[in-house]
Coordinates of C-alpha atoms in Angstrom, one line a residue:
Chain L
X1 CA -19.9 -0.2 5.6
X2 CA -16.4 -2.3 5.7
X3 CA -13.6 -0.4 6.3
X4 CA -10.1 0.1 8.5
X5 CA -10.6 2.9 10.3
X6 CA -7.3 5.0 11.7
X7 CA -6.9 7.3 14.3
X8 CA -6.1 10.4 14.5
X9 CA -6.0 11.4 10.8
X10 CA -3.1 13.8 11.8
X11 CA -1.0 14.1 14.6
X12 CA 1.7 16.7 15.7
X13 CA 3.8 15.8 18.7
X14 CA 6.9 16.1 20.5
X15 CA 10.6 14.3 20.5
X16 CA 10.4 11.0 22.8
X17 CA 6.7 11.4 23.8
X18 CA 4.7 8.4 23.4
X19 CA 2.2 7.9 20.9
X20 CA -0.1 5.3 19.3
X21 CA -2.6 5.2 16.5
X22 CA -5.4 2.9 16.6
X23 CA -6.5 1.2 14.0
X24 CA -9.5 -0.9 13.7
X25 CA -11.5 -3.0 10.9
X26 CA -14.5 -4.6 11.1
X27 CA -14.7 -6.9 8.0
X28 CA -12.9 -10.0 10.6
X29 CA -10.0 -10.2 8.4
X30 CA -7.4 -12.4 9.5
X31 CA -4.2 -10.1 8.4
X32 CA -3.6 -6.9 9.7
X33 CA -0.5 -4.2 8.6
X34 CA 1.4 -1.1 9.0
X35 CA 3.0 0.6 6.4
X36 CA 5.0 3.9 6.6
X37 CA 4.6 6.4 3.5
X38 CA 7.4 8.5 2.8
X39 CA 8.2 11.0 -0.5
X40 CA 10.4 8.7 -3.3
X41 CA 9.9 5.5 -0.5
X42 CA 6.6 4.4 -1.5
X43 CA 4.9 2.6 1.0
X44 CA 7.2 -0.3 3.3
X45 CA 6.1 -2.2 6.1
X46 CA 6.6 -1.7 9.5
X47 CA 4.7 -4.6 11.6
X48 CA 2.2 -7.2 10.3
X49 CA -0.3 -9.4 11.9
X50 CA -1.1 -12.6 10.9
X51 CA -3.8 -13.3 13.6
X52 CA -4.3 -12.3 17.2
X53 CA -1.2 -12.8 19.0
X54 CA 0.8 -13.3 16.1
X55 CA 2.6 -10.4 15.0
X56 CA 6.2 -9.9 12.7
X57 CA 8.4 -7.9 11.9
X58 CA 8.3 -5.8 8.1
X59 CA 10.9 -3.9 6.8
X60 CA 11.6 -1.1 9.2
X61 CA 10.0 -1.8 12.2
X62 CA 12.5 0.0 14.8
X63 CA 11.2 2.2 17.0
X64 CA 7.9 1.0 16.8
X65 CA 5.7 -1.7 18.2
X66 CA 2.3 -3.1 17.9
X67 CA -0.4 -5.5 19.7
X68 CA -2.8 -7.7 18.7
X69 CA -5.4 -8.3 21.9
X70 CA -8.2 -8.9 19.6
X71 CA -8.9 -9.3 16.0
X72 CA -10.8 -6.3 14.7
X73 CA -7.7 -4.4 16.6
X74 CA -4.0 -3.6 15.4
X75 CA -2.5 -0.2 17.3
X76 CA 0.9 1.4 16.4
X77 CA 2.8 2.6 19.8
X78 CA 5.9 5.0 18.9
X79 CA 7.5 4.6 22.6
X80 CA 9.8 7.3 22.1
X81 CA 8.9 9.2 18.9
X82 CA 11.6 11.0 16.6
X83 CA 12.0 13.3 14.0
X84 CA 12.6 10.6 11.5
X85 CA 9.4 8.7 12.2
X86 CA 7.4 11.9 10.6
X87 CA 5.3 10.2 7.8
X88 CA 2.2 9.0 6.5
X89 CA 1.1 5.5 8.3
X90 CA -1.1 3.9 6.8
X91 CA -3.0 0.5 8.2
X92 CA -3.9 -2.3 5.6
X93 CA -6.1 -5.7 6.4
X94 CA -6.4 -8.7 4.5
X95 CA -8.9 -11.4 4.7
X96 CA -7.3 -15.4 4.9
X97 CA -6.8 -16.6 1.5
X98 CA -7.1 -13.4 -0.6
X99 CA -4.3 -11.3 -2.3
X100 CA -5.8 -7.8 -1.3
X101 CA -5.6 -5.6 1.3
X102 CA -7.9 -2.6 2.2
X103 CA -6.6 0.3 3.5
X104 CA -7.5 3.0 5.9
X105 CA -7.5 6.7 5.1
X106 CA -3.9 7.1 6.8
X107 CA -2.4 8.9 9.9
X108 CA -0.1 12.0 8.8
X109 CA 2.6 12.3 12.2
X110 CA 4.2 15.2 12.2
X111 CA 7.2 14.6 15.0
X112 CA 8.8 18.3 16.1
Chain D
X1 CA 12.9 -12.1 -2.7
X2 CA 10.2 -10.6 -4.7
X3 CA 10.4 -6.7 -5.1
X4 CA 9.2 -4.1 -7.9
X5 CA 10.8 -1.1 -9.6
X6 CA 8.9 1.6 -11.1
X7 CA 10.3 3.5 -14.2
X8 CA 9.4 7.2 -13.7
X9 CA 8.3 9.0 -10.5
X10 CA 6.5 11.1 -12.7
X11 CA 4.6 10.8 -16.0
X12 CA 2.7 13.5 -17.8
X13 CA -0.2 13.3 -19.9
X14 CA -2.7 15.2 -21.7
X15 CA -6.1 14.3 -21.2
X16 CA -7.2 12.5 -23.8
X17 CA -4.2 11.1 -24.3
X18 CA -2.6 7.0 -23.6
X19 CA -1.3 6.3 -20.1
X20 CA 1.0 4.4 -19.3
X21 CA 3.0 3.3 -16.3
X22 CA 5.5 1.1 -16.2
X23 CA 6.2 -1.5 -13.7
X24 CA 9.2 -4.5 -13.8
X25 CA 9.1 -7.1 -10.9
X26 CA 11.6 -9.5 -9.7
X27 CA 10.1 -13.0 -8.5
X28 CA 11.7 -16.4 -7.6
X29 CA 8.1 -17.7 -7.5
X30 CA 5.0 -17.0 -9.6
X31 CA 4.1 -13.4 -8.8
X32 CA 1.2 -12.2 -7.6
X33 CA 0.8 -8.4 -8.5
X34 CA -1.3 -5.7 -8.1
X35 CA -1.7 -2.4 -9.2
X36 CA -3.2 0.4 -6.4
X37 CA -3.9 4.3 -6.7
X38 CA -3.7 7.2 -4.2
X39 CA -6.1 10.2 -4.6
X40 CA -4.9 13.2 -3.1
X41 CA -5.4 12.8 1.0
X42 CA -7.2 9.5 0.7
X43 CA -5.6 5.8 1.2
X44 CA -4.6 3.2 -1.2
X45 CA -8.0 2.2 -3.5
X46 CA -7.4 -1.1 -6.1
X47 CA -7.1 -0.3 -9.3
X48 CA -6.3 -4.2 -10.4
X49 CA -4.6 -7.2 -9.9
X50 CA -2.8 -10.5 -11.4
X51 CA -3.4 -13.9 -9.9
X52 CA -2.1 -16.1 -12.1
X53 CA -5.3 -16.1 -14.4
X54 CA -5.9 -14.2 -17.1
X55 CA -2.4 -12.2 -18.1
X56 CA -4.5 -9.1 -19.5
X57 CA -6.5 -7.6 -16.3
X58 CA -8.8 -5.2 -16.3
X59 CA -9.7 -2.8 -13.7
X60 CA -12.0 -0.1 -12.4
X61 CA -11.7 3.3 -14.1
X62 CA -10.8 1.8 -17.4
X63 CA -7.6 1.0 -16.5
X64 CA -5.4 -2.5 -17.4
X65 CA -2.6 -4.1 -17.1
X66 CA -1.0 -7.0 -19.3
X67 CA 1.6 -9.7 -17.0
X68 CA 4.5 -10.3 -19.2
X69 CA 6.3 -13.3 -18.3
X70 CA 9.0 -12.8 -20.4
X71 CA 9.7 -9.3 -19.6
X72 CA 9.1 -9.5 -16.2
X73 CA 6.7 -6.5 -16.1
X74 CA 3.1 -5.5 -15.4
X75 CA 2.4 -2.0 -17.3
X76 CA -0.7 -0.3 -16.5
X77 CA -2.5 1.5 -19.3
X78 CA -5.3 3.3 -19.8
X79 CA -6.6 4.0 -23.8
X80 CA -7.6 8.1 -23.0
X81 CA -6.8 9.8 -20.0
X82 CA -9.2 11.9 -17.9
X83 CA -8.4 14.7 -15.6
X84 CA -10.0 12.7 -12.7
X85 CA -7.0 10.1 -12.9
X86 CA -4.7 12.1 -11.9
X87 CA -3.5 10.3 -8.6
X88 CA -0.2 8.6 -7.3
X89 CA 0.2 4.8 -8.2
X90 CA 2.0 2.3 -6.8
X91 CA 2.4 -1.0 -7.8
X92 CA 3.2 -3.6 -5.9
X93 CA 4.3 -7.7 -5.2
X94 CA 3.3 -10.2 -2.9
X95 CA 5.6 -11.3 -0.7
X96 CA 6.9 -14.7 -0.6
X97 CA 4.0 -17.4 0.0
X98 CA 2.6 -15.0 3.0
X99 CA -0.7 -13.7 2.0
X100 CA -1.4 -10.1 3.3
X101 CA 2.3 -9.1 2.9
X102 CA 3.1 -6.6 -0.3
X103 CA 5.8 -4.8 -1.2
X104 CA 5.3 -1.7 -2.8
X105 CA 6.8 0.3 -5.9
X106 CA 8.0 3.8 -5.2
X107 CA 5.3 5.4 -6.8
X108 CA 4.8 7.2 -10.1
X109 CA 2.6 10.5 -10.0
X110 CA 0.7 11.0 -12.5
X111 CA -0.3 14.7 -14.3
X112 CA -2.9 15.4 -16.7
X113 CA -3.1 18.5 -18.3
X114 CA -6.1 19.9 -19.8

């Protein structure tokens, strides 16, 4: 079945200590993203990836970073986590020359 | 820069009843837009999506949406609404020339009552 797969679904964790959430598709779609999901924000980038080894920045990508070692592959790492980075992540891939994305099921990070 | 606004971050309908959701997007270049839902706890799913075809789209679930040049919108409607569509959507532009990026709408949630 194609899909983008996210993990953990949900996530509680502490001020300042590192995190990351896979996330992993297996349709070999070239773009890759992360969006953040917050109440009367909709949905706004964070990172995207246009192929492996090419990554950019979205809207509000401080305090976050990502990799992208292989294609299937696009992990979020919070280094040093905060209160304001609780949200709903979700992970979104694109296949070259297409207009949609496909999106996992989301991470809910609760940061305390 | 290419953006969307939303009117209403919450609509109410009874079922049976027209839906309508109302999107406005701002584009120096022709838009590509799209139109995605959010069940409760689940990701984003397609609903539909303007390419520069066709401006009436239809979607799944019964659901289209008619690009209006000279407005600058992309509405979503749906003739008579069913309990089972009630769900956040978001709407949402690509940006720029660089496929796989969106920017999204803020969301409209949508009720219906019984």
């Amino acid at each position: 079945e194609a899909q983008v797969t996210q993990n953990p679904r949900y996530l509680i964790t502490v001020t300042g200590k590192k995190l990351t959430v896979t996330c992993s598709q297996n349709m070999n779609h070239e773009y890759m993203s992360w969006y953040r999901q917050d109440p009367g924000l909709g949905l706004r980038q964070i990172y995207y990836s246009m192929n492996v080894e090419v990554t950019d920045k979205g809207d509000v990508p401080e305090g976050y970073k990502v990799s992208r070692k292989e294609k299937r592959n696009f992990p979020l790492i919070l280094e040093s986590p905060s209160p304001n980075q609780t949200s709903l992540y979700f992970c979104a891939s694109s296949p070259q020359g297409s207009t949609e994305a496909f999106f996992g099921q989301g991470t809910r990070l609760t940061v305390v | 820069a290419q953006s969307v606004t939303q009117l209403g971050s919450h609509v109410s309908v009874s079922e049976g009843a027209l839906v309508l959701l109302r999107c406005n997007y701002s584009s120096s270049v022709p838009p590509y837009l799209f139109w995605y839902v959010q069940y409760p706890n689940q990701g984003l799913q397609l609903l539909l999506k303007y390419t520069s075809a066709a401006t009436l789209v239809k979607g799944i679930n019964g659901f289209e949406a008619e690009f209006k040049k000279s407005e600058t919108s992309f509405h979503l409607t749906k003739p008579s609404a069913h309990m089972s569509d009630a769900a956040e959507y978001f709407c949402a532009v690509r940006r720029g020339s660089t496929l796989g990026r969106l920017y999204f709408g803020r969301g409209t949630q949508l009720t219906v009552w019984p």
